[in-house]
């Protein structure tokens, strides 16, 4: 088992229930990914601007105007649970889970 | 207790006044039917893409400029990941390392040694744009919670201060000043009941003189500025008590319970706050041209501090009065509209702060809902200045102005409250009062000046409060000498 990756913590944050064999396989995958990143880290990037987006685009805006969509009711119809005009979810009060 | 001091930083979320949401065209209108102001983008449906609302970015930059902060050359959005049903996407689009604004400050007034006001600079670490979450309803709902996503995606600006606040009172003062700036800029409705202004607080304590920071606790769930102040005062005492017992404080989030007047631990799990930020791939980065920033800067209105600096010399107001008036834009506007009608600024300031606000408070009205306009109040003040009525009568006229919507002149006329300045009539009354009260009259003649107050009171009573007090004094003085 990897010493770099705490697979149980990652699974908990992602709300995943992993089977033992999945746990091993994913652990191995993540180790390989990290090893690849380590390799990238060796490159000198002092002269390279950081990139946060693959496209050479910036400043894509929309103007502030309302466009009515009217999908609310149709989305509600597809919700697993609903009551009146609300989506219904299991009771979750932050801090009491 | 006195050897400890609190170290406080505030995170203020202000809802920006846009017509549409931050990343989609849904309406931001408050009070719509649940889940009707929604679309595939703010409901997080697959295949939908967010696009930034230009006005929201402009409003955020305006706030930054008003707080004298830097505007980042490169602006980027990030995903803040957490699982909670108020977020349909399981992440919130926020900003991590390239916020819109950084390193600003706000000047507040603090009281040092008694009454003297001194200025203190509170540094702002950053202000960033993010989308609001939906609203969860728990109460009275069987086996579950209801979710309304109308609020999801509404633009928020989070203003994060440095831990420069040293008392709950300073925190309150900071919030008042910050809200005033939002109001002057007209970037938000600042309505705490509708949630358009929210505040979380971070507080730690340390021994006075220590420069290291203690263990930080975050407090949430305060729904007014006073609640923030109370929660901080409670938390300071709680933390000091823990330290005095030689116990360790836990870094945690606590909820303010207004009814119980205390903070309660949320018992969060250890990993609960690993948000795993990463760049939002659905949005391109932004950079604001210097010319556009200059344009926004030129569009800024007069801000509270500048108005305060102008009010003091222009209207001859005390520091305190000028502060109270500029702290709310509507109040300062009302004052100026009133003074522009040609009445004394000092009288206008007094009447607005004590009588007008008192009446509004009693009637649970906001200044904007006042039936008594600045023009109408100036009319009342002018009657006092012209000595048509006394200040005492004026205090009876104001409630009637609220009830009837009539002008002060009309009410005074109809009630026959015009001050009696008829010397002959007042002389008759004065003579009667002196004859009926020989003992106080003799006291005055013997040099007991205070006794004259009783005689003035009697004249007032006979004239039903309408006599001009200055005239009564003169006439009484004359008559007391004449009638021996």
PDB file of N, CA and C in Angstrom, chain A:
ATOM      1  N   UNK A   1       0.839  -1.219   0.000  1.00  0.00           N
ATOM      2  CA  UNK A   1       0.000   0.000   0.000  1.00  0.00           C
ATOM      3  C   UNK A   1       0.866   1.259   0.000  1.00  0.00           C
ATOM      4  N   UNK A   2       0.399   2.236  -0.687  1.00  0.00           N
ATOM      5  CA  UNK A   2       1.171   3.473  -0.863  1.00  0.00           C
ATOM      6  C   UNK A   2       1.382   4.228   0.445  1.00  0.00           C
ATOM      7  N   UNK A   3       2.510   4.877   0.551  1.00  0.00           N
ATOM      8  CA  UNK A   3       2.703   5.737   1.726  1.00  0.00           C
ATOM      9  C   UNK A   3       2.417   7.196   1.360  1.00  0.00           C
ATOM     10  N   UNK A   4       2.253   7.474   0.057  1.00  0.00           N
ATOM     11  CA  UNK A   4       1.996   8.846  -0.376  1.00  0.00           C
ATOM     12  C   UNK A   4       0.513   9.181  -0.363  1.00  0.00           C
ATOM     13  N   UNK A   5      -0.283   8.160  -0.700  1.00  0.00           N
ATOM     14  CA  UNK A   5      -1.703   8.414  -0.901  1.00  0.00           C
ATOM     15  C   UNK A   5      -2.508   7.801   0.235  1.00  0.00           C
ATOM     16  N   UNK A   6      -3.284   8.628   0.904  1.00  0.00           N
ATOM     17  CA  UNK A   6      -4.206   8.093   1.899  1.00  0.00           C
ATOM     18  C   UNK A   6      -5.536   7.844   1.205  1.00  0.00           C
ATOM     19  N   UNK A   7      -5.656   6.669   0.644  1.00  0.00           N
ATOM     20  CA  UNK A   7      -6.801   6.348  -0.215  1.00  0.00           C
ATOM     21  C   UNK A   7      -8.120   6.401   0.557  1.00  0.00           C
ATOM     22  N   UNK A   8      -8.070   6.059   1.854  1.00  0.00           N
ATOM     23  CA  UNK A   8      -9.302   6.066   2.652  1.00  0.00           C
ATOM     24  C   UNK A   8      -9.827   7.484   2.856  1.00  0.00           C
ATOM     25  N   UNK A   9      -8.889   8.417   3.071  1.00  0.00           N
ATOM     26  CA  UNK A   9      -9.308   9.814   3.257  1.00  0.00           C
ATOM     27  C   UNK A   9      -9.884  10.376   1.967  1.00  0.00           C
ATOM     28  N   UNK A  10      -9.217  10.078   0.846  1.00  0.00           N
ATOM     29  CA  UNK A  10      -9.708  10.568  -0.441  1.00  0.00           C
ATOM     30  C   UNK A  10     -11.096   9.986  -0.734  1.00  0.00           C
ATOM     31  N   UNK A  11     -11.264   8.704  -0.441  1.00  0.00           N
ATOM     32  CA  UNK A  11     -12.553   8.054  -0.683  1.00  0.00           C
ATOM     33  C   UNK A  11     -13.634   8.679   0.184  1.00  0.00           C
ATOM     34  N   UNK A  12     -13.278   8.998   1.418  1.00  0.00           N
ATOM     35  CA  UNK A  12     -14.278   9.590   2.305  1.00  0.00           C
ATOM     36  C   UNK A  12     -14.681  10.977   1.807  1.00  0.00           C
ATOM     37  N   UNK A  13     -13.687  11.791   1.377  1.00  0.00           N
ATOM     38  CA  UNK A  13     -13.993  13.128   0.868  1.00  0.00           C
ATOM     39  C   UNK A  13     -14.863  13.057  -0.381  1.00  0.00           C
ATOM     40  N   UNK A  14     -14.655  12.033  -1.195  1.00  0.00           N
ATOM     41  CA  UNK A  14     -15.432  11.885  -2.425  1.00  0.00           C
ATOM     42  C   UNK A  14     -16.704  11.064  -2.202  1.00  0.00           C
ATOM     43  N   UNK A  15     -16.985  10.704  -0.958  1.00  0.00           N
ATOM     44  CA  UNK A  15     -18.149   9.886  -0.601  1.00  0.00           C
ATOM     45  C   UNK A  15     -18.206   8.598  -1.422  1.00  0.00           C
ATOM     46  N   UNK A  16     -17.074   7.899  -1.502  1.00  0.00           N
ATOM     47  CA  UNK A  16     -17.034   6.645  -2.246  1.00  0.00           C
ATOM     48  C   UNK A  16     -16.870   5.477  -1.277  1.00  0.00           C
ATOM     49  N   UNK A  17     -17.646   4.417  -1.497  1.00  0.00           N
ATOM     50  CA  UNK A  17     -17.445   3.184  -0.754  1.00  0.00           C
ATOM     51  C   UNK A  17     -16.645   2.233  -1.635  1.00  0.00           C
ATOM     52  N   UNK A  18     -15.387   2.052  -1.328  1.00  0.00           N
ATOM     53  CA  UNK A  18     -14.536   1.238  -2.195  1.00  0.00           C
ATOM     54  C   UNK A  18     -14.485  -0.211  -1.708  1.00  0.00           C
ATOM     55  N   UNK A  19     -14.557  -1.137  -2.687  1.00  0.00           N
ATOM     56  CA  UNK A  19     -14.330  -2.559  -2.359  1.00  0.00           C
ATOM     57  C   UNK A  19     -12.821  -2.724  -2.191  1.00  0.00           C
ATOM     58  N   UNK A  20     -12.374  -3.741  -1.444  1.00  0.00           N
ATOM     59  CA  UNK A  20     -10.931  -3.906  -1.197  1.00  0.00           C
ATOM     60  C   UNK A  20     -10.112  -3.926  -2.484  1.00  0.00           C
ATOM     61  N   UNK A  21     -10.615  -4.616  -3.529  1.00  0.00           N
ATOM     62  CA  UNK A  21      -9.810  -4.693  -4.769  1.00  0.00           C
ATOM     63  C   UNK A  21      -9.758  -3.341  -5.466  1.00  0.00           C
ATOM     64  N   UNK A  22     -10.855  -2.552  -5.370  1.00  0.00           N
ATOM     65  CA  UNK A  22     -10.869  -1.210  -5.963  1.00  0.00           C
ATOM     66  C   UNK A  22      -9.874  -0.310  -5.223  1.00  0.00           C
ATOM     67  N   UNK A  23      -9.854  -0.493  -3.917  1.00  0.00           N
ATOM     68  CA  UNK A  23      -8.994   0.303  -3.069  1.00  0.00           C
ATOM     69  C   UNK A  23      -7.534   0.130  -3.487  1.00  0.00           C
ATOM     70  N   UNK A  24      -7.159  -1.122  -3.737  1.00  0.00           N
ATOM     71  CA  UNK A  24      -5.786  -1.425  -4.152  1.00  0.00           C
ATOM     72  C   UNK A  24      -5.488  -0.851  -5.527  1.00  0.00           C
ATOM     73  N   UNK A  25      -6.424  -1.074  -6.464  1.00  0.00           N
ATOM     74  CA  UNK A  25      -6.204  -0.639  -7.838  1.00  0.00           C
ATOM     75  C   UNK A  25      -6.092   0.886  -7.913  1.00  0.00           C
ATOM     76  N   UNK A  26      -7.001   1.574  -7.227  1.00  0.00           N
ATOM     77  CA  UNK A  26      -6.998   3.046  -7.265  1.00  0.00           C
ATOM     78  C   UNK A  26      -5.748   3.608  -6.593  1.00  0.00           C
ATOM     79  N   UNK A  27      -5.332   2.956  -5.536  1.00  0.00           N
ATOM     80  CA  UNK A  27      -4.132   3.369  -4.832  1.00  0.00           C
ATOM     81  C   UNK A  27      -2.934   3.334  -5.780  1.00  0.00           C
ATOM     82  N   UNK A  28      -2.896   2.249  -6.541  1.00  0.00           N
ATOM     83  CA  UNK A  28      -1.786   2.062  -7.486  1.00  0.00           C
ATOM     84  C   UNK A  28      -1.855   3.143  -8.575  1.00  0.00           C
ATOM     85  N   UNK A  29      -3.070   3.386  -9.101  1.00  0.00           N
ATOM     86  CA  UNK A  29      -3.249   4.407 -10.141  1.00  0.00           C
ATOM     87  C   UNK A  29      -2.794   5.772  -9.638  1.00  0.00           C
ATOM     88  N   UNK A  30      -3.229   6.112  -8.449  1.00  0.00           N
ATOM     89  CA  UNK A  30      -2.896   7.448  -7.914  1.00  0.00           C
ATOM     90  C   UNK A  30      -1.396   7.577  -7.689  1.00  0.00           C
ATOM     91  N   UNK A  31      -0.774   6.499  -7.233  1.00  0.00           N
ATOM     92  CA  UNK A  31       0.688   6.515  -7.058  1.00  0.00           C
ATOM     93  C   UNK A  31       1.380   6.822  -8.378  1.00  0.00           C
ATOM     94  N   UNK A  32       0.874   6.194  -9.443  1.00  0.00           N
ATOM     95  CA  UNK A  32       1.488   6.408 -10.750  1.00  0.00           C
ATOM     96  C   UNK A  32       1.302   7.854 -11.214  1.00  0.00           C
ATOM     97  N   UNK A  33       0.104   8.371 -10.942  1.00  0.00           N
ATOM     98  CA  UNK A  33      -0.167   9.774 -11.321  1.00  0.00           C
ATOM     99  C   UNK A  33       0.790  10.703 -10.575  1.00  0.00           C
ATOM    100  N   UNK A  34       0.931  10.453  -9.277  1.00  0.00           N
ATOM    101  CA  UNK A  34       1.826  11.304  -8.485  1.00  0.00           C
ATOM    102  C   UNK A  34       3.270  11.188  -8.948  1.00  0.00           C
ATOM    103  N   UNK A  35       3.656   9.999  -9.333  1.00  0.00           N
ATOM    104  CA  UNK A  35       5.027   9.791  -9.814  1.00  0.00           C
ATOM    105  C   UNK A  35       5.240  10.602 -11.089  1.00  0.00           C
ATOM    106  N   UNK A  36       4.213  10.620 -11.932  1.00  0.00           N
ATOM    107  CA  UNK A  36       4.294  11.395 -13.175  1.00  0.00           C
ATOM    108  C   UNK A  36       4.422  12.888 -12.860  1.00  0.00           C
ATOM    109  N   UNK A  37       3.628  13.341 -11.900  1.00  0.00           N
ATOM    110  CA  UNK A  37       3.692  14.754 -11.507  1.00  0.00           C
ATOM    111  C   UNK A  37       5.072  15.079 -10.937  1.00  0.00           C
ATOM    112  N   UNK A  38       5.615  14.143 -10.153  1.00  0.00           N
ATOM    113  CA  UNK A  38       6.969  14.355  -9.611  1.00  0.00           C
ATOM    114  C   UNK A  38       7.971  14.570 -10.732  1.00  0.00           C
ATOM    115  N   UNK A  39       7.792  13.797 -11.797  1.00  0.00           N
ATOM    116  CA  UNK A  39       8.685  13.921 -12.953  1.00  0.00           C
ATOM    117  C   UNK A  39       8.561  15.319 -13.555  1.00  0.00           C
ATOM    118  N   UNK A  40       7.309  15.807 -13.669  1.00  0.00           N
ATOM    119  CA  UNK A  40       7.084  17.146 -14.220  1.00  0.00           C
ATOM    120  C   UNK A  40       7.721  18.220 -13.342  1.00  0.00           C
ATOM    121  N   UNK A  41       7.657  17.984 -12.027  1.00  0.00           N
ATOM    122  CA  UNK A  41       8.189  18.966 -11.069  1.00  0.00           C
ATOM    123  C   UNK A  41       9.666  19.231 -11.291  1.00  0.00           C
ATOM    124  N   UNK A  42      10.359  18.248 -11.901  1.00  0.00           N
ATOM    125  CA  UNK A  42      11.802  18.405 -12.096  1.00  0.00           C
ATOM    126  C   UNK A  42      12.124  19.478 -13.127  1.00  0.00           C
ATOM    127  N   UNK A  43      11.166  19.784 -14.014  1.00  0.00           N
ATOM    128  CA  UNK A  43      11.419  20.774 -15.053  1.00  0.00           C
ATOM    129  C   UNK A  43      11.546  22.170 -14.455  1.00  0.00           C
ATOM    130  N   UNK A  44      12.404  22.967 -15.028  1.00  0.00           N
ATOM    131  CA  UNK A  44      12.540  24.354 -14.606  1.00  0.00           C
ATOM    132  C   UNK A  44      11.473  25.181 -15.329  1.00  0.00           C
ATOM    133  N   UNK A  45      10.538  25.757 -14.580  1.00  0.00           N
ATOM    134  CA  UNK A  45       9.439  26.517 -15.196  1.00  0.00           C
ATOM    135  C   UNK A  45       9.514  27.991 -14.822  1.00  0.00           C
ATOM    136  N   UNK A  46      10.679  28.449 -14.375  1.00  0.00           N
ATOM    137  CA  UNK A  46      10.836  29.842 -13.931  1.00  0.00           C
ATOM    138  C   UNK A  46      10.369  30.844 -14.986  1.00  0.00           C
ATOM    139  N   UNK A  47      10.616  30.534 -16.243  1.00  0.00           N
ATOM    140  CA  UNK A  47      10.304  31.490 -17.307  1.00  0.00           C
ATOM    141  C   UNK A  47       8.935  31.229 -17.939  1.00  0.00           C
ATOM    142  N   UNK A  48       8.148  30.315 -17.333  1.00  0.00           N
ATOM    143  CA  UNK A  48       6.864  29.952 -17.938  1.00  0.00           C
ATOM    144  C   UNK A  48       5.709  30.532 -17.131  1.00  0.00           C
ATOM    145  N   UNK A  49       4.822  31.231 -17.816  1.00  0.00           N
ATOM    146  CA  UNK A  49       3.621  31.788 -17.162  1.00  0.00           C
ATOM    147  C   UNK A  49       2.716  30.636 -16.721  1.00  0.00           C
ATOM    148  N   UNK A  50       2.166  30.701 -15.504  1.00  0.00           N
ATOM    149  CA  UNK A  50       1.242  29.634 -15.098  1.00  0.00           C
ATOM    150  C   UNK A  50       0.001  29.625 -15.996  1.00  0.00           C
ATOM    151  N   UNK A  51      -0.493  28.454 -16.307  1.00  0.00           N
ATOM    152  CA  UNK A  51      -1.694  28.328 -17.134  1.00  0.00           C
ATOM    153  C   UNK A  51      -2.802  27.751 -16.278  1.00  0.00           C
ATOM    154  N   UNK A  52      -3.973  28.334 -16.340  1.00  0.00           N
ATOM    155  CA  UNK A  52      -5.077  27.742 -15.599  1.00  0.00           C
ATOM    156  C   UNK A  52      -6.136  27.225 -16.561  1.00  0.00           C
ATOM    157  N   UNK A  53      -5.935  27.474 -17.842  1.00  0.00           N
ATOM    158  CA  UNK A  53      -6.938  27.049 -18.809  1.00  0.00           C
ATOM    159  C   UNK A  53      -6.251  26.665 -20.110  1.00  0.00           C
ATOM    160  N   UNK A  54      -6.676  25.567 -20.743  1.00  0.00           N
ATOM    161  CA  UNK A  54      -5.991  25.120 -21.957  1.00  0.00           C
ATOM    162  C   UNK A  54      -6.209  26.033 -23.165  1.00  0.00           C
ATOM    163  N   UNK A  55      -7.279  26.813 -23.164  1.00  0.00           N
ATOM    164  CA  UNK A  55      -7.535  27.679 -24.318  1.00  0.00           C
ATOM    165  C   UNK A  55      -6.878  29.038 -24.123  1.00  0.00           C
ATOM    166  N   UNK A  56      -6.362  29.588 -25.208  1.00  0.00           N
ATOM    167  CA  UNK A  56      -5.739  30.918 -25.141  1.00  0.00           C
ATOM    168  C   UNK A  56      -6.825  31.979 -25.270  1.00  0.00           C
ATOM    169  N   UNK A  57      -7.723  31.962 -24.327  1.00  0.00           N
ATOM    170  CA  UNK A  57      -8.861  32.881 -24.360  1.00  0.00           C
ATOM    171  C   UNK A  57      -8.930  33.573 -23.021  1.00  0.00           C
ATOM    172  N   UNK A  58      -9.418  34.810 -22.993  1.00  0.00           N
ATOM    173  CA  UNK A  58      -9.727  35.412 -21.696  1.00  0.00           C
ATOM    174  C   UNK A  58     -10.893  36.379 -21.854  1.00  0.00           C
ATOM    175  N   UNK A  59     -11.415  36.828 -20.705  1.00  0.00           N
ATOM    176  CA  UNK A  59     -12.494  37.820 -20.697  1.00  0.00           C
ATOM    177  C   UNK A  59     -13.717  37.434 -21.521  1.00  0.00           C
ATOM    178  N   UNK A  60     -14.242  36.265 -21.269  1.00  0.00           N
ATOM    179  CA  UNK A  60     -15.499  35.884 -21.917  1.00  0.00           C
ATOM    180  C   UNK A  60     -16.629  36.204 -20.934  1.00  0.00           C
ATOM    181  N   UNK A  61     -17.439  37.205 -21.287  1.00  0.00           N
ATOM    182  CA  UNK A  61     -18.482  37.692 -20.374  1.00  0.00           C
ATOM    183  C   UNK A  61     -19.874  37.466 -20.956  1.00  0.00           C
ATOM    184  N   UNK A  62     -20.864  37.593 -20.080  1.00  0.00           N
ATOM    185  CA  UNK A  62     -22.228  37.814 -20.546  1.00  0.00           C
ATOM    186  C   UNK A  62     -22.689  39.129 -19.933  1.00  0.00           C
ATOM    187  N   UNK A  63     -23.617  39.819 -20.603  1.00  0.00           N
ATOM    188  CA  UNK A  63     -24.158  41.057 -20.049  1.00  0.00           C
ATOM    189  C   UNK A  63     -25.190  40.699 -18.993  1.00  0.00           C
ATOM    190  N   UNK A  64     -25.432  41.622 -18.090  1.00  0.00           N
ATOM    191  CA  UNK A  64     -26.351  41.342 -16.978  1.00  0.00           C
ATOM    192  C   UNK A  64     -27.802  41.505 -17.407  1.00  0.00           C
ATOM    193  N   UNK A  65     -28.345  40.505 -18.101  1.00  0.00           N
ATOM    194  CA  UNK A  65     -29.776  40.576 -18.432  1.00  0.00           C
ATOM    195  C   UNK A  65     -30.415  39.228 -18.103  1.00  0.00           C
ATOM    196  N   UNK A  66     -31.682  39.295 -17.716  1.00  0.00           N
ATOM    197  CA  UNK A  66     -32.382  38.092 -17.272  1.00  0.00           C
ATOM    198  C   UNK A  66     -32.882  37.310 -18.481  1.00  0.00           C
ATOM    199  N   UNK A  67     -32.611  36.015 -18.506  1.00  0.00           N
ATOM    200  CA  UNK A  67     -33.159  35.133 -19.541  1.00  0.00           C
ATOM    201  C   UNK A  67     -33.957  34.050 -18.812  1.00  0.00           C
ATOM    202  N   UNK A  68     -35.280  34.148 -18.930  1.00  0.00           N
ATOM    203  CA  UNK A  68     -36.123  33.201 -18.202  1.00  0.00           C
ATOM    204  C   UNK A  68     -35.960  31.825 -18.823  1.00  0.00           C
ATOM    205  N   UNK A  69     -35.873  30.807 -17.981  1.00  0.00           N
ATOM    206  CA  UNK A  69     -35.569  29.480 -18.504  1.00  0.00           C
ATOM    207  C   UNK A  69     -36.743  28.509 -18.402  1.00  0.00           C
ATOM    208  N   UNK A  70     -37.486  28.604 -17.284  1.00  0.00           N
ATOM    209  CA  UNK A  70     -38.680  27.768 -17.134  1.00  0.00           C
ATOM    210  C   UNK A  70     -38.458  26.260 -17.121  1.00  0.00           C
ATOM    211  N   UNK A  71     -37.286  25.823 -16.689  1.00  0.00           N
ATOM    212  CA  UNK A  71     -37.119  24.377 -16.579  1.00  0.00           C
ATOM    213  C   UNK A  71     -37.401  23.873 -15.171  1.00  0.00           C
ATOM    214  N   UNK A  72     -37.582  24.823 -14.227  1.00  0.00           N
ATOM    215  CA  UNK A  72     -37.728  24.462 -12.815  1.00  0.00           C
ATOM    216  C   UNK A  72     -38.677  23.289 -12.584  1.00  0.00           C
ATOM    217  N   UNK A  73     -39.906  23.410 -13.121  1.00  0.00           N
ATOM    218  CA  UNK A  73     -40.902  22.370 -12.854  1.00  0.00           C
ATOM    219  C   UNK A  73     -40.526  21.032 -13.481  1.00  0.00           C
ATOM    220  N   UNK A  74     -39.957  21.107 -14.700  1.00  0.00           N
ATOM    221  CA  UNK A  74     -39.592  19.849 -15.377  1.00  0.00           C
ATOM    222  C   UNK A  74     -38.456  19.138 -14.650  1.00  0.00           C
ATOM    223  N   UNK A  75     -37.500  19.932 -14.135  1.00  0.00           N
ATOM    224  CA  UNK A  75     -36.412  19.312 -13.376  1.00  0.00           C
ATOM    225  C   UNK A  75     -36.973  18.693 -12.094  1.00  0.00           C
ATOM    226  N   UNK A  76     -37.890  19.422 -11.461  1.00  0.00           N
ATOM    227  CA  UNK A  76     -38.510  18.899 -10.237  1.00  0.00           C
ATOM    228  C   UNK A  76     -39.185  17.549 -10.504  1.00  0.00           C
ATOM    229  N   UNK A  77     -39.880  17.446 -11.650  1.00  0.00           N
ATOM    230  CA  UNK A  77     -40.570  16.194 -11.991  1.00  0.00           C
ATOM    231  C   UNK A  77     -39.613  15.012 -12.038  1.00  0.00           C
ATOM    232  N   UNK A  78     -38.354  15.281 -12.408  1.00  0.00           N
ATOM    233  CA  UNK A  78     -37.386  14.204 -12.521  1.00  0.00           C
ATOM    234  C   UNK A  78     -36.642  13.934 -11.223  1.00  0.00           C
ATOM    235  N   UNK A  79     -36.883  14.758 -10.212  1.00  0.00           N
ATOM    236  CA  UNK A  79     -36.158  14.572  -8.957  1.00  0.00           C
ATOM    237  C   UNK A  79     -36.621  13.275  -8.300  1.00  0.00           C
ATOM    238  N   UNK A  80     -35.693  12.533  -7.699  1.00  0.00           N
ATOM    239  CA  UNK A  80     -36.082  11.296  -7.022  1.00  0.00           C
ATOM    240  C   UNK A  80     -37.139  11.544  -5.945  1.00  0.00           C
ATOM    241  N   UNK A  81     -37.002  12.678  -5.260  1.00  0.00           N
ATOM    242  CA  UNK A  81     -37.995  13.013  -4.234  1.00  0.00           C
ATOM    243  C   UNK A  81     -38.309  14.491  -4.296  1.00  0.00           C
ATOM    244  N   UNK A  82     -39.572  14.837  -4.187  1.00  0.00           N
ATOM    245  CA  UNK A  82     -39.934  16.257  -4.143  1.00  0.00           C
ATOM    246  C   UNK A  82     -41.200  16.412  -3.317  1.00  0.00           C
ATOM    247  N   UNK A  83     -41.397  17.605  -2.806  1.00  0.00           N
ATOM    248  CA  UNK A  83     -42.630  17.938  -2.097  1.00  0.00           C
ATOM    249  C   UNK A  83     -42.959  19.373  -2.431  1.00  0.00           C
ATOM    250  N   UNK A  84     -44.223  19.633  -2.778  1.00  0.00           N
ATOM    251  CA  UNK A  84     -44.630  20.948  -3.253  1.00  0.00           C
ATOM    252  C   UNK A  84     -43.651  21.385  -4.343  1.00  0.00           C
ATOM    253  N   UNK A  85     -43.098  22.592  -4.209  1.00  0.00           N
ATOM    254  CA  UNK A  85     -42.178  23.039  -5.267  1.00  0.00           C
ATOM    255  C   UNK A  85     -40.715  22.863  -4.877  1.00  0.00           C
ATOM    256  N   UNK A  86     -40.493  21.984  -3.903  1.00  0.00           N
ATOM    257  CA  UNK A  86     -39.129  21.810  -3.400  1.00  0.00           C
ATOM    258  C   UNK A  86     -38.553  20.439  -3.763  1.00  0.00           C
ATOM    259  N   UNK A  87     -37.214  20.408  -3.904  1.00  0.00           N
ATOM    260  CA  UNK A  87     -36.528  19.124  -3.940  1.00  0.00           C
ATOM    261  C   UNK A  87     -36.494  18.615  -2.508  1.00  0.00           C
ATOM    262  N   UNK A  88     -36.597  17.292  -2.344  1.00  0.00           N
ATOM    263  CA  UNK A  88     -36.513  16.765  -0.993  1.00  0.00           C
ATOM    264  C   UNK A  88     -35.277  15.892  -0.862  1.00  0.00           C
ATOM    265  N   UNK A  89     -34.517  16.116   0.214  1.00  0.00           N
ATOM    266  CA  UNK A  89     -33.281  15.364   0.434  1.00  0.00           C
ATOM    267  C   UNK A  89     -33.300  14.792   1.847  1.00  0.00           C
ATOM    268  N   UNK A  90     -32.472  13.778   2.122  1.00  0.00           N
ATOM    269  CA  UNK A  90     -32.400  13.264   3.492  1.00  0.00           C
ATOM    270  C   UNK A  90     -32.033  14.394   4.453  1.00  0.00           C
ATOM    271  N   UNK A  91     -32.542  14.307   5.667  1.00  0.00           N
ATOM    272  CA  UNK A  91     -32.300  15.389   6.622  1.00  0.00           C
ATOM    273  C   UNK A  91     -30.803  15.556   6.869  1.00  0.00           C
ATOM    274  N   UNK A  92     -30.304  16.764   6.553  1.00  0.00           N
ATOM    275  CA  UNK A  92     -28.894  17.049   6.793  1.00  0.00           C
ATOM    276  C   UNK A  92     -28.785  18.403   7.446  1.00  0.00           C
ATOM    277  N   UNK A  93     -28.392  18.402   8.697  1.00  0.00           N
ATOM    278  CA  UNK A  93     -28.104  19.675   9.335  1.00  0.00           C
ATOM    279  C   UNK A  93     -26.620  19.667   9.591  1.00  0.00           C
ATOM    280  N   UNK A  94     -25.952  20.672   9.047  1.00  0.00           N
ATOM    281  CA  UNK A  94     -24.497  20.702   9.104  1.00  0.00           C
ATOM    282  C   UNK A  94     -24.025  20.510  10.534  1.00  0.00           C
ATOM    283  N   UNK A  95     -23.041  19.658  10.698  1.00  0.00           N
ATOM    284  CA  UNK A  95     -22.474  19.462  12.018  1.00  0.00           C
ATOM    285  C   UNK A  95     -23.158  18.363  12.810  1.00  0.00           C
ATOM    286  N   UNK A  96     -24.297  17.866  12.301  1.00  0.00           N
ATOM    287  CA  UNK A  96     -24.983  16.809  13.042  1.00  0.00           C
ATOM    288  C   UNK A  96     -25.025  15.526  12.228  1.00  0.00           C
ATOM    289  N   UNK A  97     -24.155  15.429  11.229  1.00  0.00           N
ATOM    290  CA  UNK A  97     -24.171  14.241  10.388  1.00  0.00           C
ATOM    291  C   UNK A  97     -23.406  13.112  11.070  1.00  0.00           C
TER     292      UNK A  97
END
